[in-house]
XYZ file of N, CA and C in Angstrom:
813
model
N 191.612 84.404 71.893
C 190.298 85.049 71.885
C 189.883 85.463 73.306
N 189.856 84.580 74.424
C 189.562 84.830 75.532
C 190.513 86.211 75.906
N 191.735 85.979 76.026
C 192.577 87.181 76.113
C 192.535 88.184 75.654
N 191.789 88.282 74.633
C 191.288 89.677 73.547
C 189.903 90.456 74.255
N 189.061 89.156 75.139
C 187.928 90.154 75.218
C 188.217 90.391 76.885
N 189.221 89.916 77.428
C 190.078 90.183 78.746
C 190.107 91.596 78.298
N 190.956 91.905 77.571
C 191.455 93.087 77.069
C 190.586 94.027 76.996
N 189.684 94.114 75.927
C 188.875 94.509 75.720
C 186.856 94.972 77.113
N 187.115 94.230 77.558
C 186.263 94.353 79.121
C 187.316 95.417 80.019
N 188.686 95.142 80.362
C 189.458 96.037 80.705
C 189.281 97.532 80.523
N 189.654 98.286 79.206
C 189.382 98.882 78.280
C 188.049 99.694 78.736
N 187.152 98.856 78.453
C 185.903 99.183 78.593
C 185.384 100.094 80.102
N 185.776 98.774 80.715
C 186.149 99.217 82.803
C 186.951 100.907 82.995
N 188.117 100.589 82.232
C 188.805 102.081 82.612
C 188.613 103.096 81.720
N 187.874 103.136 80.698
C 187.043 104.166 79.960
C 185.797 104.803 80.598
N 184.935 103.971 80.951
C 183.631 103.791 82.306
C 184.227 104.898 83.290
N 185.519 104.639 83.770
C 185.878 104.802 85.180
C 186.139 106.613 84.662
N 186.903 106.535 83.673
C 187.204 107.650 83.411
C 186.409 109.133 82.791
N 185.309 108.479 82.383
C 184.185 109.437 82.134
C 183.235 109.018 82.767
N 182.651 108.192 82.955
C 181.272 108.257 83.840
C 181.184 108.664 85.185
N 182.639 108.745 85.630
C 182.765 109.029 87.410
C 182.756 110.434 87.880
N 183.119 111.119 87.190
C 183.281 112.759 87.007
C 181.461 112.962 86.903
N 181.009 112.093 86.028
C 179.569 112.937 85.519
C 178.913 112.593 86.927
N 179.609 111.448 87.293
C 178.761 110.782 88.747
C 178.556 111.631 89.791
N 179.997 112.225 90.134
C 180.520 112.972 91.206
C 179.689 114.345 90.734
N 179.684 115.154 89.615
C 179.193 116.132 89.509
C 177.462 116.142 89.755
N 176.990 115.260 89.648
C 175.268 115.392 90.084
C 175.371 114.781 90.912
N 176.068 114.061 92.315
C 176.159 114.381 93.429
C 176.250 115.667 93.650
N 177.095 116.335 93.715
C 177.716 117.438 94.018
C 176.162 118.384 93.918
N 175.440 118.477 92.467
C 174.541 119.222 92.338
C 173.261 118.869 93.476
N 173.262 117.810 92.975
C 171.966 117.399 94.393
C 172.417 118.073 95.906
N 174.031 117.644 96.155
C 173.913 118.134 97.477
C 173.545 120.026 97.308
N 174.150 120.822 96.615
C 173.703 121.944 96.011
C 172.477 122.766 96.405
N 171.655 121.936 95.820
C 170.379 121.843 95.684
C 169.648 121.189 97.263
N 170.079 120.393 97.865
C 169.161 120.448 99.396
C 169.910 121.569 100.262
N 171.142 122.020 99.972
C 171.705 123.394 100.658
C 170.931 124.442 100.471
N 170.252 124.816 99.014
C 169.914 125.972 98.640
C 168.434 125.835 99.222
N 167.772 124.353 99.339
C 166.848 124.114 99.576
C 166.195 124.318 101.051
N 167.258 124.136 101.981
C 167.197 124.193 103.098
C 167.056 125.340 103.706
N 168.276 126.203 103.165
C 168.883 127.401 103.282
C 167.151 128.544 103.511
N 166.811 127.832 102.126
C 165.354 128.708 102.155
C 164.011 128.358 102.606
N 164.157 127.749 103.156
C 163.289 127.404 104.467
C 163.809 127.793 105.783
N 164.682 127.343 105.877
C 165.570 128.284 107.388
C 165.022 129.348 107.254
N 165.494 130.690 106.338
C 164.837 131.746 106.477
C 163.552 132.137 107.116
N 162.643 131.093 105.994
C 161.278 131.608 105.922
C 160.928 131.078 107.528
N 161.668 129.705 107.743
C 161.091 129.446 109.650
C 161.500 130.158 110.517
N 162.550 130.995 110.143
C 163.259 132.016 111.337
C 162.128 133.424 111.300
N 161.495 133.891 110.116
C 160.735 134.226 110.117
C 159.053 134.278 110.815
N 159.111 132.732 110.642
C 157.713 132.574 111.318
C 157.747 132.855 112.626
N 159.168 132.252 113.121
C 159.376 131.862 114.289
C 159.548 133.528 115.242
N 159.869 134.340 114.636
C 159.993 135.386 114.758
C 158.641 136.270 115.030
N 157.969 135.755 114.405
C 156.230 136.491 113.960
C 155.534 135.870 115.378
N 155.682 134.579 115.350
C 155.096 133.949 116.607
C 155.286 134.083 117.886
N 156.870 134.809 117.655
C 157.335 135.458 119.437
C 156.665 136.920 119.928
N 156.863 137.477 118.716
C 156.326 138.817 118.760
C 155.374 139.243 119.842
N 154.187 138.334 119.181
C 153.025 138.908 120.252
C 153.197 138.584 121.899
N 153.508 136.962 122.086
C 153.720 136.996 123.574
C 154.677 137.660 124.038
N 155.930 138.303 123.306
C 156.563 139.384 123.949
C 156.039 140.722 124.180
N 155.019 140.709 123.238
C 154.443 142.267 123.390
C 153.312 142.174 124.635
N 152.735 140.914 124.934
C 151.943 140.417 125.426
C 152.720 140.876 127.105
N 153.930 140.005 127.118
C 154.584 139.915 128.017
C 154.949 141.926 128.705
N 155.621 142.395 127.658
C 155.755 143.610 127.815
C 154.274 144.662 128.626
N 153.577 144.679 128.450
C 151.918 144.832 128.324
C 151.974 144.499 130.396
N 152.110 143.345 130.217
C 151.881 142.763 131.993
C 153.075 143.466 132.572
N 153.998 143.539 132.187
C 155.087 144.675 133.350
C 154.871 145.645 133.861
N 154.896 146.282 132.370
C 154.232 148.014 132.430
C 152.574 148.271 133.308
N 151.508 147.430 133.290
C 150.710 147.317 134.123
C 150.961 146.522 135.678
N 152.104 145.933 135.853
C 152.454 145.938 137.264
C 152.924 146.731 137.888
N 153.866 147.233 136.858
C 154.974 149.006 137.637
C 153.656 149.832 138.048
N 153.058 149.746 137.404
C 151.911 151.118 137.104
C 151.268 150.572 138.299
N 150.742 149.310 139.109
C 149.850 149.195 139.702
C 150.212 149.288 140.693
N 152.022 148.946 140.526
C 152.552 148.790 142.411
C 153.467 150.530 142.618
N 153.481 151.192 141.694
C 153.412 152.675 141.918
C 151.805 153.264 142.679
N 150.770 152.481 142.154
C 149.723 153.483 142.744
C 149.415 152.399 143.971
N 149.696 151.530 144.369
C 149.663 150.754 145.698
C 148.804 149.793 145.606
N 148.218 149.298 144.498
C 146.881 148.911 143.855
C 147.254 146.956 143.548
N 148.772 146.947 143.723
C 149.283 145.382 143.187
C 149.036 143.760 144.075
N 147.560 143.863 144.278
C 147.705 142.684 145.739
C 148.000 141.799 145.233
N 148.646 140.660 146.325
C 148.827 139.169 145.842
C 148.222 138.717 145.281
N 146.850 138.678 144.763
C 146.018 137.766 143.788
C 146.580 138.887 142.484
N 145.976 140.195 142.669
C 146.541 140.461 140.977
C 147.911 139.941 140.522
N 149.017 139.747 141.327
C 149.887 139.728 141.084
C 150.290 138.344 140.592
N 149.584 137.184 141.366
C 149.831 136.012 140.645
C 148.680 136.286 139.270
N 147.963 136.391 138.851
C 146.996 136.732 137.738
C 148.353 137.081 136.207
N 149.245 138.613 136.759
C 150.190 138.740 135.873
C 151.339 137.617 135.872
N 151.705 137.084 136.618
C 153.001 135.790 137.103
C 152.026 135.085 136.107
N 151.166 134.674 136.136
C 150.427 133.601 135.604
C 150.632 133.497 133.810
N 149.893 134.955 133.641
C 150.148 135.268 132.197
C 151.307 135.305 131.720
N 152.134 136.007 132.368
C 153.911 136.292 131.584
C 154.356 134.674 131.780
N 154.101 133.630 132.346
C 154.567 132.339 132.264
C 154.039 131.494 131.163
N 152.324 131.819 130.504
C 152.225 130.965 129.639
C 152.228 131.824 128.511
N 152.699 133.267 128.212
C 153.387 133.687 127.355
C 154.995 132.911 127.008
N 155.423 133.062 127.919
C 157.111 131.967 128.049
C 156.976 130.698 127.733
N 156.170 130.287 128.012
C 155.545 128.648 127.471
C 155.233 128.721 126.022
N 155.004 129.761 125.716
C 154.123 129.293 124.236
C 155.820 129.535 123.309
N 156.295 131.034 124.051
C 157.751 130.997 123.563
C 158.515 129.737 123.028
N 158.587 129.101 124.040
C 159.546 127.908 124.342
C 159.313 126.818 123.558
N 157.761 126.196 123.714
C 157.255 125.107 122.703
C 157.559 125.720 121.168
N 157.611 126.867 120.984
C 157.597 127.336 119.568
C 158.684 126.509 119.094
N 160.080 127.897 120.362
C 161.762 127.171 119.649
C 161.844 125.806 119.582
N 161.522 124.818 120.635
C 161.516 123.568 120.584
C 161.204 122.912 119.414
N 160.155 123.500 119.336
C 159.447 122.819 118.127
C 160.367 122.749 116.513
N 161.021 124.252 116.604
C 161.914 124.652 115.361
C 162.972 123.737 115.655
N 163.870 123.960 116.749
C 164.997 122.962 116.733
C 164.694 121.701 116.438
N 163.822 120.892 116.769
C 163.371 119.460 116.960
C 163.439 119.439 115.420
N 162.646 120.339 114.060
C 162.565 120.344 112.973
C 163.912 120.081 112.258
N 164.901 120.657 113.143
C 166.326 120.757 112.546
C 167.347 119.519 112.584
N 166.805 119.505 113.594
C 167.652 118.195 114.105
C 167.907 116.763 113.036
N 169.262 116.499 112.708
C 168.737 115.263 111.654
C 168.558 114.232 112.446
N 168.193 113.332 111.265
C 167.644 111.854 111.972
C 168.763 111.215 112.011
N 169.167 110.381 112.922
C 169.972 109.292 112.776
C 169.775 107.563 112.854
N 168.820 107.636 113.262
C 167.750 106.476 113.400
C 166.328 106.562 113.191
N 165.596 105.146 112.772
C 164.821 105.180 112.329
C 163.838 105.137 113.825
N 162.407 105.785 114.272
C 162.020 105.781 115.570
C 160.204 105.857 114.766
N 159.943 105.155 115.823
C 158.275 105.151 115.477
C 157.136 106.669 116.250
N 156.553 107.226 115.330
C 156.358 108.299 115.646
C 154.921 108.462 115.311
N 154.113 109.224 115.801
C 152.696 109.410 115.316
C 152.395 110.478 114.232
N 151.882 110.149 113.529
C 151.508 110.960 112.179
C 150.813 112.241 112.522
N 149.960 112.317 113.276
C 148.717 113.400 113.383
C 150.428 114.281 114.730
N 151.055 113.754 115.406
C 151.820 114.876 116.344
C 152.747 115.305 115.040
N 153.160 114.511 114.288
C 154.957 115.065 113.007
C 153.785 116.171 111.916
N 152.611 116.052 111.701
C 151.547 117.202 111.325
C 151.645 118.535 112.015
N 150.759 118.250 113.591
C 151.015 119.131 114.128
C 151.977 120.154 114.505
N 153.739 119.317 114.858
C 154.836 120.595 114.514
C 154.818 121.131 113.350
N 154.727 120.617 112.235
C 155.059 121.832 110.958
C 153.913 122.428 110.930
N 152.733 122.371 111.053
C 151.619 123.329 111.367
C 152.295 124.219 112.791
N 152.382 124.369 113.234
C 152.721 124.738 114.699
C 154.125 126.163 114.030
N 155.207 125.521 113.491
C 155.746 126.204 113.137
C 155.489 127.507 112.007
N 154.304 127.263 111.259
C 154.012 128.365 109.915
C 152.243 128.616 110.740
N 152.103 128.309 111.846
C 151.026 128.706 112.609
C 150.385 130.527 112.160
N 151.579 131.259 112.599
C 151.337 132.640 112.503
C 151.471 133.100 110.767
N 151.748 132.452 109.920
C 151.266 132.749 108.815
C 149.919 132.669 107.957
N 149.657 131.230 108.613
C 148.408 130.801 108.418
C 146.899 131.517 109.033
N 147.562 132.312 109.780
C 146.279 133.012 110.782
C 146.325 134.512 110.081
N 147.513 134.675 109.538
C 147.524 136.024 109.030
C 147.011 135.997 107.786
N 147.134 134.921 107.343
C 146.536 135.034 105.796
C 145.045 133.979 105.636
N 144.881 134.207 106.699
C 143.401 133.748 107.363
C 142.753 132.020 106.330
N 143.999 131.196 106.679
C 144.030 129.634 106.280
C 143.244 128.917 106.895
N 142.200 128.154 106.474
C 141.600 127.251 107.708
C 142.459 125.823 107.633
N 142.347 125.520 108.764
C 143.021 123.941 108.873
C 142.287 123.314 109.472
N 141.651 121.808 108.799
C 140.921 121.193 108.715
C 141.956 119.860 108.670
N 142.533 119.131 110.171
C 143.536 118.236 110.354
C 142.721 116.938 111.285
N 142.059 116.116 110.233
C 141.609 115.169 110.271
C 142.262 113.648 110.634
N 143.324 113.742 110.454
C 144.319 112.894 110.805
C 144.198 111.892 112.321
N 144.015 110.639 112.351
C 143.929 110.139 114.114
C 145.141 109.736 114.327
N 145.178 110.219 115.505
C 146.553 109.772 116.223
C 146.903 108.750 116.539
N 146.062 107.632 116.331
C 146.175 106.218 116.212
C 147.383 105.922 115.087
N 147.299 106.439 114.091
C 148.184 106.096 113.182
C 149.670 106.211 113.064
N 150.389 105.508 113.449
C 151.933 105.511 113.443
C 152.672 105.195 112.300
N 153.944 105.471 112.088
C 155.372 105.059 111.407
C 156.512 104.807 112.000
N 157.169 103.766 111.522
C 158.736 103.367 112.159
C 159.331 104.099 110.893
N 159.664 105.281 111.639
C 161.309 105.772 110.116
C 161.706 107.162 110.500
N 161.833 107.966 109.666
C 162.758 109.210 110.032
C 162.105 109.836 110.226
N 161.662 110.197 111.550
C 160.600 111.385 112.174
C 160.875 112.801 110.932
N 161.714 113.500 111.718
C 162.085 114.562 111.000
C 162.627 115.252 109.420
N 162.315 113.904 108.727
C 162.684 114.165 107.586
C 161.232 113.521 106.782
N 160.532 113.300 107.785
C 159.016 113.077 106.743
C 158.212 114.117 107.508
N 158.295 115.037 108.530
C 157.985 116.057 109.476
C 158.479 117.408 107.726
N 159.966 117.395 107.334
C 160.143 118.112 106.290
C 159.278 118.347 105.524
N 159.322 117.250 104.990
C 158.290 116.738 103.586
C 156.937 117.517 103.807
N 156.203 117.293 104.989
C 154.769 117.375 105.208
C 155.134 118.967 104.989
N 155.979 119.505 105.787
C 156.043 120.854 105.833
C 156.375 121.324 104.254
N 156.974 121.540 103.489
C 156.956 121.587 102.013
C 155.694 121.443 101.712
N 154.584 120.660 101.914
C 153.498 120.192 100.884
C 152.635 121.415 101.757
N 152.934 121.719 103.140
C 151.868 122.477 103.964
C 152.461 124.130 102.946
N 153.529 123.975 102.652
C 154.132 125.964 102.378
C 153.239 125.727 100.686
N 153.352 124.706 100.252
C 152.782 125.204 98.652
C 151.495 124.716 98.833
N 150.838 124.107 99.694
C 148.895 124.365 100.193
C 149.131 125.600 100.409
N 149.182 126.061 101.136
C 149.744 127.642 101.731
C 149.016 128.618 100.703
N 150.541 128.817 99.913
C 150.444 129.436 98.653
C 149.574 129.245 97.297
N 148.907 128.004 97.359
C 148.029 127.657 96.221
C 146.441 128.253 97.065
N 146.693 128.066 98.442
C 145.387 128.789 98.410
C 144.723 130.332 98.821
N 146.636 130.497 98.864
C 146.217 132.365 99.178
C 145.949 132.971 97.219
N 147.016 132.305 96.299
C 146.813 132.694 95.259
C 145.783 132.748 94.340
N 145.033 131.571 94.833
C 143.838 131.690 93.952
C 142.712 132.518 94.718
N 142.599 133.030 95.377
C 141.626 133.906 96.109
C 140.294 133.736 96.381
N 140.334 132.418 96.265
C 139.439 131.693 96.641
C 138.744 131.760 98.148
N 137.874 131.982 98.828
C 137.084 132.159 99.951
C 136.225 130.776 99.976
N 136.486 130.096 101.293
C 137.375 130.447 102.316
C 138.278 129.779 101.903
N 139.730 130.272 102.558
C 140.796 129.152 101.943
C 140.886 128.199 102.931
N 141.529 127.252 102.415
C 141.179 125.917 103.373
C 142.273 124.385 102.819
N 142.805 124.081 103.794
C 143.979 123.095 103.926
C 143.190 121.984 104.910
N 142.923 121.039 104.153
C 142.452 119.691 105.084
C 143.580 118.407 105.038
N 143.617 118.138 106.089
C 144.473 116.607 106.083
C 143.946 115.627 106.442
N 144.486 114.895 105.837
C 143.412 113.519 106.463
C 144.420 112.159 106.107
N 144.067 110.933 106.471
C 144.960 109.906 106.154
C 144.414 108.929 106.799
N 145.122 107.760 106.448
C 144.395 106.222 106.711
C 144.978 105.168 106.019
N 145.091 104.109 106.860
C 146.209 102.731 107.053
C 145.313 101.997 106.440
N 146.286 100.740 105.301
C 145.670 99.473 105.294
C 147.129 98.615 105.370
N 146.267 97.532 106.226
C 147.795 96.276 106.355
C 147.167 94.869 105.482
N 148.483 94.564 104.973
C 148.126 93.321 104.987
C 149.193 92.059 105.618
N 149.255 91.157 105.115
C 149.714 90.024 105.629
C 151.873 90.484 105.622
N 152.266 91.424 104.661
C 153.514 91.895 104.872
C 153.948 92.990 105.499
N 153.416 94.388 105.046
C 153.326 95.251 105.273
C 152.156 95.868 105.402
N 152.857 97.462 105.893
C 150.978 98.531 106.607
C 151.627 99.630 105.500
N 150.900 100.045 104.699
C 150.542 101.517 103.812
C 149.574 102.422 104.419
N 150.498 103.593 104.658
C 149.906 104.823 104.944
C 149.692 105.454 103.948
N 148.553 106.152 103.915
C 147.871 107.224 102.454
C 147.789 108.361 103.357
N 148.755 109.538 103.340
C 148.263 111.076 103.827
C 147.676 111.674 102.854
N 146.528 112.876 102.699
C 146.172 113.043 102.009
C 146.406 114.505 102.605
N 146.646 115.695 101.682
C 146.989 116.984 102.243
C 146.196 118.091 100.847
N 144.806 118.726 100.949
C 144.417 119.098 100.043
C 144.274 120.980 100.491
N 144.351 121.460 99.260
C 144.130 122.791 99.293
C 143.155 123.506 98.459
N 142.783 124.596 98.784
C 141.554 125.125 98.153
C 141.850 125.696 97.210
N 143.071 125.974 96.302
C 143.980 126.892 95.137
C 143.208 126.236 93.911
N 143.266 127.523 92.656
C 143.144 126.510 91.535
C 143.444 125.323 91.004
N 143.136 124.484 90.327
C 143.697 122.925 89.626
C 145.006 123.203 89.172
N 145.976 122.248 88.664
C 147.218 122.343 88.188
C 146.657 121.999 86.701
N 147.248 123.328 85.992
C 146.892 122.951 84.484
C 147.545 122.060 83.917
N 147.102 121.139 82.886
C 147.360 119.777 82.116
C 148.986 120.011 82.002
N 149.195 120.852 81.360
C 150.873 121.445 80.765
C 151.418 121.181 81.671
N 151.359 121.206 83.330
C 152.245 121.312 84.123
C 152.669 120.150 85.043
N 151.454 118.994 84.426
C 151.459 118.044 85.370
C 152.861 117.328 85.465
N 153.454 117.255 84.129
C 154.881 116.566 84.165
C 155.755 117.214 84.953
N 155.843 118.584 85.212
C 157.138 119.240 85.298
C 156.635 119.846 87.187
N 155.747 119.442 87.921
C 155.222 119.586 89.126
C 156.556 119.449 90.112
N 156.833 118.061 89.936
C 158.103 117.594 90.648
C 159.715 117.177 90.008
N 159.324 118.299 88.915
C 161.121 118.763 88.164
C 161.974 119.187 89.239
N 163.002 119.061 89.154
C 164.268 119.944 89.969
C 163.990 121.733 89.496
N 163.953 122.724 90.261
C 164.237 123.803 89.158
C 162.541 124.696 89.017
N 162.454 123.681 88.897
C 160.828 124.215 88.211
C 159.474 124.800 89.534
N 159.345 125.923 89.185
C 158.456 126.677 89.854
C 157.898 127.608 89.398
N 156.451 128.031 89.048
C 155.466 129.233 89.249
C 155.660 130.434 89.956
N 156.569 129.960 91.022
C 156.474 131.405 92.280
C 157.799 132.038 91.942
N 158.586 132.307 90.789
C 159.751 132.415 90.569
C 160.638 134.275 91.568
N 159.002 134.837 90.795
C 158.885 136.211 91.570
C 159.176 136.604 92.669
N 158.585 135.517 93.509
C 158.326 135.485 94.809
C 159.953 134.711 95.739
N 160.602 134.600 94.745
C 161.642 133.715 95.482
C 161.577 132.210 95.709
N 160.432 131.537 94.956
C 160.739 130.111 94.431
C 161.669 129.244 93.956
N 162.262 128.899 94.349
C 163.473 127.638 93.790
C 163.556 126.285 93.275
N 161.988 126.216 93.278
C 161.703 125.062 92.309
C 162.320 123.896 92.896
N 162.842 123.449 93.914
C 163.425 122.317 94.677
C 162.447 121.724 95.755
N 161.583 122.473 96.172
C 161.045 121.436 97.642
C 160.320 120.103 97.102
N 159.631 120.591 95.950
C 158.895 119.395 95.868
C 159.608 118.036 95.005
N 160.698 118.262 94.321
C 161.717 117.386 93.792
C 162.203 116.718 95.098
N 162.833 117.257 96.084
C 163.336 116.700 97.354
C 162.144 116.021 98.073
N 161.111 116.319 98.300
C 160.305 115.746 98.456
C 160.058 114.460 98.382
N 159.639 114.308 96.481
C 160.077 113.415 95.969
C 160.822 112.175 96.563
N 162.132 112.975 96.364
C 163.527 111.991 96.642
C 163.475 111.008 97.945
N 163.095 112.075 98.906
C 162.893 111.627 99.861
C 161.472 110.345 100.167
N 160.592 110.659 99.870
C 159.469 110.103 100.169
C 160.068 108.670 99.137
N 160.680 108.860 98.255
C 160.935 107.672 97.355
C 162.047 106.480 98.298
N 163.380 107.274 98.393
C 164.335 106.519 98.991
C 164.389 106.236 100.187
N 163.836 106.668 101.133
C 163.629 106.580 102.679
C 162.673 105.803 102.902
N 161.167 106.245 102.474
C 160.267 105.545 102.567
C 159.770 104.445 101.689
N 159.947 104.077 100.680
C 159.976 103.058 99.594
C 158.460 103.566 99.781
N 157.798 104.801 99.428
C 156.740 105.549 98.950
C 156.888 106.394 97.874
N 155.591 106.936 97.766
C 155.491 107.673 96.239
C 154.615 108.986 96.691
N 154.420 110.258 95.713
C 153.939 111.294 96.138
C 153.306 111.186 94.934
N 151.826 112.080 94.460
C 151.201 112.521 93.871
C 150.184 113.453 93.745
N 149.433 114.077 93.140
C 148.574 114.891 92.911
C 147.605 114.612 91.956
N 146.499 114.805 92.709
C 145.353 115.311 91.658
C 144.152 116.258 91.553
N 143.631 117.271 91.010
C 142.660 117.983 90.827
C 141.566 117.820 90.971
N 141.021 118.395 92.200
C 139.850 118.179 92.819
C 138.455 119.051 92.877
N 137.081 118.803 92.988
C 136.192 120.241 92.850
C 136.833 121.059 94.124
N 137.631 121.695 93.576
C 137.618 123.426 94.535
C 138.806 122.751 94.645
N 139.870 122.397 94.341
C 141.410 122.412 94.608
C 142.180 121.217 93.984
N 142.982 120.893 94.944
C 144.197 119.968 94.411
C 144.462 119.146 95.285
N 144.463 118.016 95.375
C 145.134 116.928 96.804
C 146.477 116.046 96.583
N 147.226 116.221 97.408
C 148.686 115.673 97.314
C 148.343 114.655 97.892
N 149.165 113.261 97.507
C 148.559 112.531 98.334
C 150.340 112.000 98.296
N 150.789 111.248 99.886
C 151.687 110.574 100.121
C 151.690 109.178 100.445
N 152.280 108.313 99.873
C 152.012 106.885 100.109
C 153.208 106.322 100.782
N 153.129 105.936 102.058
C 154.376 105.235 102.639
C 154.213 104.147 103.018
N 155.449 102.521 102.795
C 154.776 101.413 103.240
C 156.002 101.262 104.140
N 155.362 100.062 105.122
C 156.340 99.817 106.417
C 155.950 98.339 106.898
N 157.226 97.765 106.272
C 157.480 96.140 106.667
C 156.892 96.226 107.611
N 156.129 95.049 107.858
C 155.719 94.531 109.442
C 157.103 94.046 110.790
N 158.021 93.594 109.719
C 159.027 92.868 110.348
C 160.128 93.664 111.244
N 159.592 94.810 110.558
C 160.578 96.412 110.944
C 160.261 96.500 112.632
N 158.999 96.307 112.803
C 158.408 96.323 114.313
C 158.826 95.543 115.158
C-alpha cells in the first residue's frame, strides 16, 4: 500500500510538472510582455514631454543669440548686457539639464532598497509631464510634506505615482470639467511594528461608473482605447504596489471626482 501511493504521488509530481509548467512559463512570459508594452508606452509619451519641455528654453535660448549678434553688430553689447544674456542662456541650460536628469533618474532600475522622500519621488513625475499639464491648463494642488519618508524602491514607486498622475491627467481633461484640478496629499501613522503611508492622489474627472469598478485594475482593460490605451498601467501598478510594497491601491468617488488612494507599510526594523 505504501508503495502504491509512492507511486501514485510520483505520477501525480510528473503530470504537475508536465502541464502546469508550460502554463507557468507562459504567463510569465505574458506578464513580462505586458511591462515591455507597458513601458514601451510611456517611454514614448516621456520622450515626448521631454521634448515639449526643451523646446521653449531652446527657443528661449535661440532668441538671446540672435539679440546679441544684433547688439554687438550695432556696437550696443556692454559687459552688463552681456552678462544679463550669459545669465539667461545658462538658466535656460539648467532647466534643460534638470529636465534630462530627471527622465534618466526615472529610468534607471532599482537595485536596492534606499529611503527617499515622498513629496521629492512626487515632484519628478510631476516635473516630467510638467509641460502637458500647463498646456492642458491642470492645476496641481501637491499637499504632500516632505517630512514623510520610505525605505524601498525609489524609482519604481516614482513609476507608479506617475501612472496614477497620466490617468488624473486624462480623467480631468475628459470630463471638461472647470477648473481641472489634481491634488495630492498623504499622511503617516506608526505603530508599535510598522509606519503606513496613505498617498492620496485625486482628480477632478467624472466618478467611475458602478459597472467598471471591478475591471479598473484588469490587465487589458481601458476606456482610452482610441486614444492608444493599453489597459496595463494600472494592473502593473497594482502588481507592484502589492509585491514590493506589501501595499494596496484603491479608488473611490468623490463630490467633483475620484481619489486613488495608495497604502504602503514599512517594518520599523527595516530602518
Amino acid at each position: 500500500m505504501l508503495l502504491t501511493i509512492v507511486i501514485i504521488i510520483a505520477i501525480v509530481i510528473t503530470l504537475i510538472k508536465r502541464f502546469y509548467e508550460p502554463v507557468v512559463k507562459t504567463a510569465e512570459q505574458n506578464e513580462i510582455v505586458m511591462i515591455h508594452q507597458s513601458r514601451q508606452a510611456k517611454l514614448g509619451e516621456m520622450v515626448g514631454n521631454i521634448a515639449h519641455q526643451c523646446k521653449q528654453p531652446l527657443n528661449n535660448i535661440n532668441i538671446d543669440i540672435s539679440n546679441m549678434r544684433d547688439d554687438c553688430r550695432a556696437n550696443e553689447l556692454t559687459p552688463d548686457l552681456f552678462n544679463e544674456y550669459e545669465q539667461r542662456i545658462r538658466e535656460n541650460v539648467t532647466i534643460m539639464s534638470e529636465t534630462i536628469t530627471d527622465f534618466a533618474n526615472f529610468l534607471k532600475p532599482d537595485k536596492k532598497k534606499e529611503k527617499f522622500s515622498l513629496r521629492d519621488s512626487i515632484d519628478t513625475a510631476l516635473s516630467i509631464m510638467k509641460e502637458n499639464l500647463v498646456i492642458n491648463q491642470i492645476n496641481i494642488i501637491n499637499n504632500v510634506d516632505k517630512s514623510i519618508s520610505l525605505l524601498n524602491y525609489k524609482n519604481e514607486f516614482m513609476q507608479c505615482v506617475f501612472n496614477i498622475l497620466e490617468n488624473a491627467r486624462d480623467a480631468a481633461i475628459e470630463s471638461d470639467i472647470w477648473p481641472r484640478t489634481i491634488k495630492i496629499s498623504a499622511r503617516e501613522d506608526s505603530n508599535t511594528d510598522s509606519k503606513i503611508i496613505y498617498l492620496y492622489i485625486f482628480n477632478s474627472g467624472h466618478n467611475i461608473p458602478e459597472e467598471q469598478h471591478e475591471k479598473v485594475f484588469k490587465p487589458y482593460y481601458s476606456t482610452k482605447e482610441k486614444k492608444g490605451g493599453t489597459g496595463i498601467g494600472l494592473y502593473l501598478v497594482k502588481q507592484i504596489i502589492e509585491k514590493h510594497f506589501d501595499g494596496t491601491i484603491s479608488f473611490t468617488n468623490d463630490d467633483g471626482g475620484v481619489t486613488f488612494t495608495i497604502t504602503v507599510m514599512e517594518a520599523k526594523n527595516e530602518h
